[in-house]
mmCIF file of C-alpha atoms in Angstrom:
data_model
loop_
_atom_site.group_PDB
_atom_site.id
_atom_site.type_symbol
_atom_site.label_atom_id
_atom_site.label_comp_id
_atom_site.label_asym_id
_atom_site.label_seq_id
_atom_site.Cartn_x
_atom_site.Cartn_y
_atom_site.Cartn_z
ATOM 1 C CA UNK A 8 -21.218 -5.728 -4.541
ATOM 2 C CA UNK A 9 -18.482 -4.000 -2.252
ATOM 3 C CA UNK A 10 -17.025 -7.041 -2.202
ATOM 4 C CA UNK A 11 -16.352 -7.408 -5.610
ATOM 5 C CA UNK A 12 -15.535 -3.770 -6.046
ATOM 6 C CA UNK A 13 -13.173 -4.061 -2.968
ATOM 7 C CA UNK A 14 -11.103 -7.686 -3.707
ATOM 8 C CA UNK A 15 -12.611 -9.535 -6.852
ATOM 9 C CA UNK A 16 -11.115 -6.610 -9.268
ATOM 10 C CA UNK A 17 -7.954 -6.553 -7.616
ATOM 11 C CA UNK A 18 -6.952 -9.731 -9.704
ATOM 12 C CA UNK A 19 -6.048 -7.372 -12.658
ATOM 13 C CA UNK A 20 -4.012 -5.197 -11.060
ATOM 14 C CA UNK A 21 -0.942 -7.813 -12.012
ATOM 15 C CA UNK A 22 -1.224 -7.144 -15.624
ATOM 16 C CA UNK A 23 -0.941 -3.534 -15.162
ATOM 17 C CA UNK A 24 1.995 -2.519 -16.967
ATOM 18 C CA UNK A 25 3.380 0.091 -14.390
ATOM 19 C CA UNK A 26 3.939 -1.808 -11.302
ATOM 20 C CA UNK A 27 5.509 -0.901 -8.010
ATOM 21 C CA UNK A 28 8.798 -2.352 -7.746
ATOM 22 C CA UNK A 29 8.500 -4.852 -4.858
ATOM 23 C CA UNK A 30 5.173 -6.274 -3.298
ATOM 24 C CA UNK A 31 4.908 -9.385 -1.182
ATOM 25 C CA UNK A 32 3.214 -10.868 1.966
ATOM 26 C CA UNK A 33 5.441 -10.723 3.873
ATOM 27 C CA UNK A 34 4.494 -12.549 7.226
ATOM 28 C CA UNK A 35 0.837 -14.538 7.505
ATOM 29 C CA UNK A 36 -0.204 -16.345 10.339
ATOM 30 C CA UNK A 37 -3.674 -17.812 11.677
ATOM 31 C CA UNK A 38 -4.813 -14.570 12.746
ATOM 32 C CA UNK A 39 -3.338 -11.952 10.564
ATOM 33 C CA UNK A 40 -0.806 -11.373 8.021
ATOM 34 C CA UNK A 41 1.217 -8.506 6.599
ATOM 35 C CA UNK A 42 1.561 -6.719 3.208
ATOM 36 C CA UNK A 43 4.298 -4.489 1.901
ATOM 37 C CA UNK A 44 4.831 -2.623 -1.352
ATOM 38 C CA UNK A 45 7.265 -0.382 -2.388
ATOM 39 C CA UNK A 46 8.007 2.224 -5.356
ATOM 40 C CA UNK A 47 10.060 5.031 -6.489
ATOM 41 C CA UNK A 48 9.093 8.623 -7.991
ATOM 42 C CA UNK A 49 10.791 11.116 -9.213
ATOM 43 C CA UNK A 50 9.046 13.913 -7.125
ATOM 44 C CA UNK A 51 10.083 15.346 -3.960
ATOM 45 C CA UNK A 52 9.028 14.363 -0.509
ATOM 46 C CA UNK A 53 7.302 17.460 -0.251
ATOM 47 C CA UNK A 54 5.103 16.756 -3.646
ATOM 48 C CA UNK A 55 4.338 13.377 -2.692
ATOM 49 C CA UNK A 56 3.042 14.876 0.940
ATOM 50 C CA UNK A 57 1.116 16.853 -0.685
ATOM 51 C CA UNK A 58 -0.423 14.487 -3.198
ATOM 52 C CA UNK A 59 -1.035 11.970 -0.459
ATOM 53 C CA UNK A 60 -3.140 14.477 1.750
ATOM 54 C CA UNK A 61 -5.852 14.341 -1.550
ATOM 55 C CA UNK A 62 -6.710 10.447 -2.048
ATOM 56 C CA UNK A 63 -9.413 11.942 -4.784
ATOM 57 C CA UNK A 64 -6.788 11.838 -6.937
ATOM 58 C CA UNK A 65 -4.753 8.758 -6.444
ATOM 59 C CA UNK A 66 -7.082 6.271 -4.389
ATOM 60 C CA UNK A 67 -8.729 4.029 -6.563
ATOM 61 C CA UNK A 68 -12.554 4.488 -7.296
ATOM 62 C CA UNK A 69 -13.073 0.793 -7.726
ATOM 63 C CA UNK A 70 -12.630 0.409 -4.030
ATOM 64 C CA UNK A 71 -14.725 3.105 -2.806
ATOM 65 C CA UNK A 72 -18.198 2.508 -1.585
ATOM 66 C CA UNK A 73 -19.703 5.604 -3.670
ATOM 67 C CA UNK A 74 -17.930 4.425 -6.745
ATOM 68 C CA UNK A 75 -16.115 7.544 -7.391
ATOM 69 C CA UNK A 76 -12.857 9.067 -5.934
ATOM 70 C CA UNK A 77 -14.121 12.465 -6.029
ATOM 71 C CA UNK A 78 -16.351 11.684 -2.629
ATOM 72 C CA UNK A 79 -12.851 10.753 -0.650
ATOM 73 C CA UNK A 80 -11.249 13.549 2.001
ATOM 74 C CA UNK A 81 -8.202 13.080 4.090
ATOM 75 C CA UNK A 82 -7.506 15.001 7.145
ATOM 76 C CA UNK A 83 -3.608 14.531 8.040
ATOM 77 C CA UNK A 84 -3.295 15.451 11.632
ATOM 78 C CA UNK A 85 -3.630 13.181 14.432
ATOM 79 C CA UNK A 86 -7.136 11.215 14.732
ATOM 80 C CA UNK A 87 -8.065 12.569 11.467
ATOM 81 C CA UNK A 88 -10.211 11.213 9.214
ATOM 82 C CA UNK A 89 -9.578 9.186 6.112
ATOM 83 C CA UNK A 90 -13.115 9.257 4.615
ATOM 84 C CA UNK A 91 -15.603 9.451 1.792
ATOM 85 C CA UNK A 92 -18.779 10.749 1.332
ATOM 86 C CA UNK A 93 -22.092 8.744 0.259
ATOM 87 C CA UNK A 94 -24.053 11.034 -2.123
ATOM 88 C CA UNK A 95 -28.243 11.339 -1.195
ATOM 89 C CA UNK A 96 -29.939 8.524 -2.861
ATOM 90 C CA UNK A 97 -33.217 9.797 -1.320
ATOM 91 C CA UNK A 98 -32.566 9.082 2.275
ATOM 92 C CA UNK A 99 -30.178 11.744 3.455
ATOM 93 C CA UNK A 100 -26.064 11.901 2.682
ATOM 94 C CA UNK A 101 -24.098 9.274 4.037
ATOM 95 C CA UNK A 102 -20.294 8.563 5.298
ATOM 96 C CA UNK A 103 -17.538 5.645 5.793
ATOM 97 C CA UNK A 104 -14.568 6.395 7.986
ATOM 98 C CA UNK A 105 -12.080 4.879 5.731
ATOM 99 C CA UNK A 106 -9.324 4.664 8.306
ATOM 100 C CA UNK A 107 -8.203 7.326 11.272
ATOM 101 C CA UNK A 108 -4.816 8.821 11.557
ATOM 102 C CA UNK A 109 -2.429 7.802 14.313
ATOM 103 C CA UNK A 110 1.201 9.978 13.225
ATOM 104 C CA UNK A 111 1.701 12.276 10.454
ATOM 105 C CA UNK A 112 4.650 13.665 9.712
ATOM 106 C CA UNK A 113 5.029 16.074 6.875
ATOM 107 C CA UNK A 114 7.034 14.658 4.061
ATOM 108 C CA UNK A 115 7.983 11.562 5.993
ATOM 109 C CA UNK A 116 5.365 9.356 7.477
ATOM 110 C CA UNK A 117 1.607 8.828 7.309
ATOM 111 C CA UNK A 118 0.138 5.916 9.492
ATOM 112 C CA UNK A 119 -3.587 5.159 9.644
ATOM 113 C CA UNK A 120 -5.518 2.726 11.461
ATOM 114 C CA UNK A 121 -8.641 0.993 9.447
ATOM 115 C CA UNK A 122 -9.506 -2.266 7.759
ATOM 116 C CA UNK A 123 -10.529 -1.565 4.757
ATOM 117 C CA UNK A 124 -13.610 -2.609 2.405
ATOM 118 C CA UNK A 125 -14.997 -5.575 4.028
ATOM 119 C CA UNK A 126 -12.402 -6.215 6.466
ATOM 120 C CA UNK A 127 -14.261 -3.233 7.862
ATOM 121 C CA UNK A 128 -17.008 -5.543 9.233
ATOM 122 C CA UNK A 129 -14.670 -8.331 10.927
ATOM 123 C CA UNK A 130 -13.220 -7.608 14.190
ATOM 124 C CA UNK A 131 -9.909 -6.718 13.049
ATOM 125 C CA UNK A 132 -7.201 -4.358 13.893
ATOM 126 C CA UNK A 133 -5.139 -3.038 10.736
ATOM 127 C CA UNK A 134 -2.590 -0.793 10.439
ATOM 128 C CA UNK A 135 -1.805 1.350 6.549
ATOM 129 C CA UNK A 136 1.881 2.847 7.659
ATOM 130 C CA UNK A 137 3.104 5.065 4.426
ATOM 131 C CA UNK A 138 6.926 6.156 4.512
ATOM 132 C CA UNK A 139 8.117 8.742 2.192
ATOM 133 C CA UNK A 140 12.272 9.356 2.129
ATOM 134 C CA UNK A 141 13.919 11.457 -0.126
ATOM 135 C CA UNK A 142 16.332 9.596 -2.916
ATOM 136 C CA UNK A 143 19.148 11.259 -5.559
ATOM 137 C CA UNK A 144 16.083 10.895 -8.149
ATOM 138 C CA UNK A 145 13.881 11.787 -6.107
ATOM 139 C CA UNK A 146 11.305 9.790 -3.525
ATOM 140 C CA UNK A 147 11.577 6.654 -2.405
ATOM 141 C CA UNK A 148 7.387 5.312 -1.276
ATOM 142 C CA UNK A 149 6.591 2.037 1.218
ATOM 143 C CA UNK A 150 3.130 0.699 2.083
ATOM 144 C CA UNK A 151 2.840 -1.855 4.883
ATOM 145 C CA UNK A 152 -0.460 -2.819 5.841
ATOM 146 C CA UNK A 153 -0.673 -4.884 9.041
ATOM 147 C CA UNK A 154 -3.783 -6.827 9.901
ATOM 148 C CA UNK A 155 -4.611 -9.189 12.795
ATOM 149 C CA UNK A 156 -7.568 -10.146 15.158
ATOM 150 C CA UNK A 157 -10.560 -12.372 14.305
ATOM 151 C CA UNK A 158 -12.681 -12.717 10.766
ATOM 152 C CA UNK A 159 -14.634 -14.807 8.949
ATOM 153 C CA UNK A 160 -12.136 -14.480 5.877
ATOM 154 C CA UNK A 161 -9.613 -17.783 5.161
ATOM 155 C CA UNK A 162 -5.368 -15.570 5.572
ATOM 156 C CA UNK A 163 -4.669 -17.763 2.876
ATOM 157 C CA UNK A 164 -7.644 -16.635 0.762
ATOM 158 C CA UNK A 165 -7.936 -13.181 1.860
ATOM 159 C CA UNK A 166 -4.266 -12.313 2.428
ATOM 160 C CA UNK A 167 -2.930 -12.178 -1.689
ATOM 161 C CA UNK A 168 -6.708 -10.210 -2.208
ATOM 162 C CA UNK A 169 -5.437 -7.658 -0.268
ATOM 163 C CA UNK A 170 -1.992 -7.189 -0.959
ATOM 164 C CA UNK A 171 -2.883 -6.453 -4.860
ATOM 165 C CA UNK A 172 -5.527 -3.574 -3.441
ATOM 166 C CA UNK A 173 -2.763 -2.142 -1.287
ATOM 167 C CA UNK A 174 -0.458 -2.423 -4.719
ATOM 168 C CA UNK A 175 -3.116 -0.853 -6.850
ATOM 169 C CA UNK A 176 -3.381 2.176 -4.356
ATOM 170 C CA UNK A 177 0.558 2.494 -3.930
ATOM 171 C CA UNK A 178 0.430 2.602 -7.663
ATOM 172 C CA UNK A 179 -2.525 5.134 -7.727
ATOM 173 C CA UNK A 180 -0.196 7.714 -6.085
ATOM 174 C CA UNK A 181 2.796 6.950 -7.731
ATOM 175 C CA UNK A 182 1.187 7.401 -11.413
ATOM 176 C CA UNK A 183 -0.362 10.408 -9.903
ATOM 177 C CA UNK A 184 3.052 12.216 -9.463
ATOM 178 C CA UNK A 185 4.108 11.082 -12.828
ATOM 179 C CA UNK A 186 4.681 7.212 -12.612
ATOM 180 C CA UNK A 187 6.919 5.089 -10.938
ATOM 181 C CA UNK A 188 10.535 5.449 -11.697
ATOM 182 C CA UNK A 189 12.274 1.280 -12.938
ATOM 183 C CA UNK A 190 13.782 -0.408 -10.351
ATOM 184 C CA UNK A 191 17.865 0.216 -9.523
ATOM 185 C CA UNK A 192 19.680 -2.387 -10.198
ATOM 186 C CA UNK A 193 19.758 -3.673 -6.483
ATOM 187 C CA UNK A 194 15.958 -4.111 -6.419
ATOM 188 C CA UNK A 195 16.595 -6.220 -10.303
ATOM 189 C CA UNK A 196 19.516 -8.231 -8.125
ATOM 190 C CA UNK A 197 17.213 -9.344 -5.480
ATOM 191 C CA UNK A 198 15.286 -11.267 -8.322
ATOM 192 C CA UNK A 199 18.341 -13.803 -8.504
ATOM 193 C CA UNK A 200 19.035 -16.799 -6.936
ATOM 194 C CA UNK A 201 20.883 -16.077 -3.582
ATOM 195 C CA UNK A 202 24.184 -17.061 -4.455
ATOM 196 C CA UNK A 203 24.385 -14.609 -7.697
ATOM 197 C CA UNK A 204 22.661 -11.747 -5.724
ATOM 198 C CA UNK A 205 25.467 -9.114 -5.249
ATOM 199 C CA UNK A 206 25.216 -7.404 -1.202
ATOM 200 C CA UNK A 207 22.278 -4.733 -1.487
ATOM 201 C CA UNK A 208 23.644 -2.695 1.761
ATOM 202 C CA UNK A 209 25.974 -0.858 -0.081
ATOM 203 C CA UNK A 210 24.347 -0.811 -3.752
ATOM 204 C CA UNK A 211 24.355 2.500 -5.298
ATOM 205 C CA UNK A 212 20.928 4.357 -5.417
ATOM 206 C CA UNK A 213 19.222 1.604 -3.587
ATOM 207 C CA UNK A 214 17.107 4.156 -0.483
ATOM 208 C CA UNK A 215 17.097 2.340 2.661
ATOM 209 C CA UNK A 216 13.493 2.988 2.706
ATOM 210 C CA UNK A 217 13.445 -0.041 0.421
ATOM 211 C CA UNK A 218 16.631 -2.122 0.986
ATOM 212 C CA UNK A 219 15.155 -3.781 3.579
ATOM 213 C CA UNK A 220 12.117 -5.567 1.848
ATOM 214 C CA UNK A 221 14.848 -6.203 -1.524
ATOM 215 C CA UNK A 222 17.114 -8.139 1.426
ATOM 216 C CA UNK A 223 14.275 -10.236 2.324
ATOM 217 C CA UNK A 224 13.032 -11.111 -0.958
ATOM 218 C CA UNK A 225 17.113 -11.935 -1.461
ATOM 219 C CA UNK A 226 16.933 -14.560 1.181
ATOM 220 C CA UNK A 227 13.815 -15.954 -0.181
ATOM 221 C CA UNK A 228 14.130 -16.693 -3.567
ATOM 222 C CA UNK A 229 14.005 -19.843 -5.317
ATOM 223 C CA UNK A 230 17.625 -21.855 -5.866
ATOM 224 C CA UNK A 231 17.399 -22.519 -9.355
ATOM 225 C CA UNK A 232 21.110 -24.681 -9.618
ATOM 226 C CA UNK A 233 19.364 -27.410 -8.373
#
């Protein structure tokens, strides 16, 4: 069943009307791939610190192992814990270490190491980095989730499975300081074909904690002239 809770679920989170603004795998290989997802709020670096440090309230209950967000605690200095307790079912109370933090820095950055859900029983390495930089409108959000090393999971299979969980918790926090703010009109651009994409570098209100991922997706997409 954690399993299902985990990954199967995860293939609604598309049809969720408030999406973050760019998601992708980004690289994928035979023995790991990479996720990023991006968003903007309008709520200050400090608020979104802050709101981070209590994943009760923004990470997402369908991919807990107690089944409710309530039993999740974050402790944001160095080899601190990202965990969640598992209430007495007539054995004595239980625990999952989540992930374990590597940096944190206020307002800024939050990187964790953990595979999550059932990655947690292959022998992986993975890597949740979280940047936070401050915007005109507010606060500019990244996820990239890095995971290599050996499993019994297909990339091809497992890879798309969890980029939509790492969306669905990106979009946890983001409704959980007040929704994420529409895409500038950069991020929009970088959904054209290359030669009617305008340069992003210098695009108004586009935060370079983003530009980077809208460039890529730029260089990527489809040539529909032909």
């Amino acid at each position: 069943m954690a399993f299902y809770r985990y990954f199967a679920s995860a293939a609604v989170v598309g049809a969720l009307a408030l999406a973050p603004a760019h998601a992708k795998v980004i690289d994928q290989g035979e023995i790991g791939f990479t996720v990023a997802h991006t968003a903007q709020v309008a709520a200050t670096p400090a608020d979104v610190w802050k709101m981070l440090r209590m994943p009760q309230s923004w990470w997402s209950k369908e991919h807990s192992w107690s089944g409710d967000a309530a039993n999740f605690w974050l402790d944001s200095q160095a080899g601190g814990c990202f965990c969640e307790k598992l209430p007495d079912a007539g054995s004595g109370v239980g625990s999952v270490q989540h992930a374990r933090v590597l940096f944190s820095k206020p307002n800024e950055l939050l990187r964790l190491s953990g595979a999550f859900g059932p990655l947690q029983g292959e022998a992986l390495d993975a890597t949740l980095t979280i940047q936070i930089k401050e915007t005109p409108t507010g606060s500019a959000l990244r996820f990239d989730y890095v995971v290599g090393g050996y499993m019994r999971f297909k990339v091809a299979d497992i890879a798309p499975a969890v980029d939509k969980v790492i969306g669905e918790q990106l979009l946890g926090l983001a409704n959980a300081l007040g929704g994420a703010l529409p895409p500038t009109r950069g991020e929009k651009a970088a959904e054209t074909p290359k030669e009617e994409t305008p340069a992003t570098k210098d695009e108004p209100g586009l935060d370079a904690a983003v530009a980077d991922l809208v460039e890529e997706e730029a260089k990527t997409a489809p040539d529909e002239s032909r």
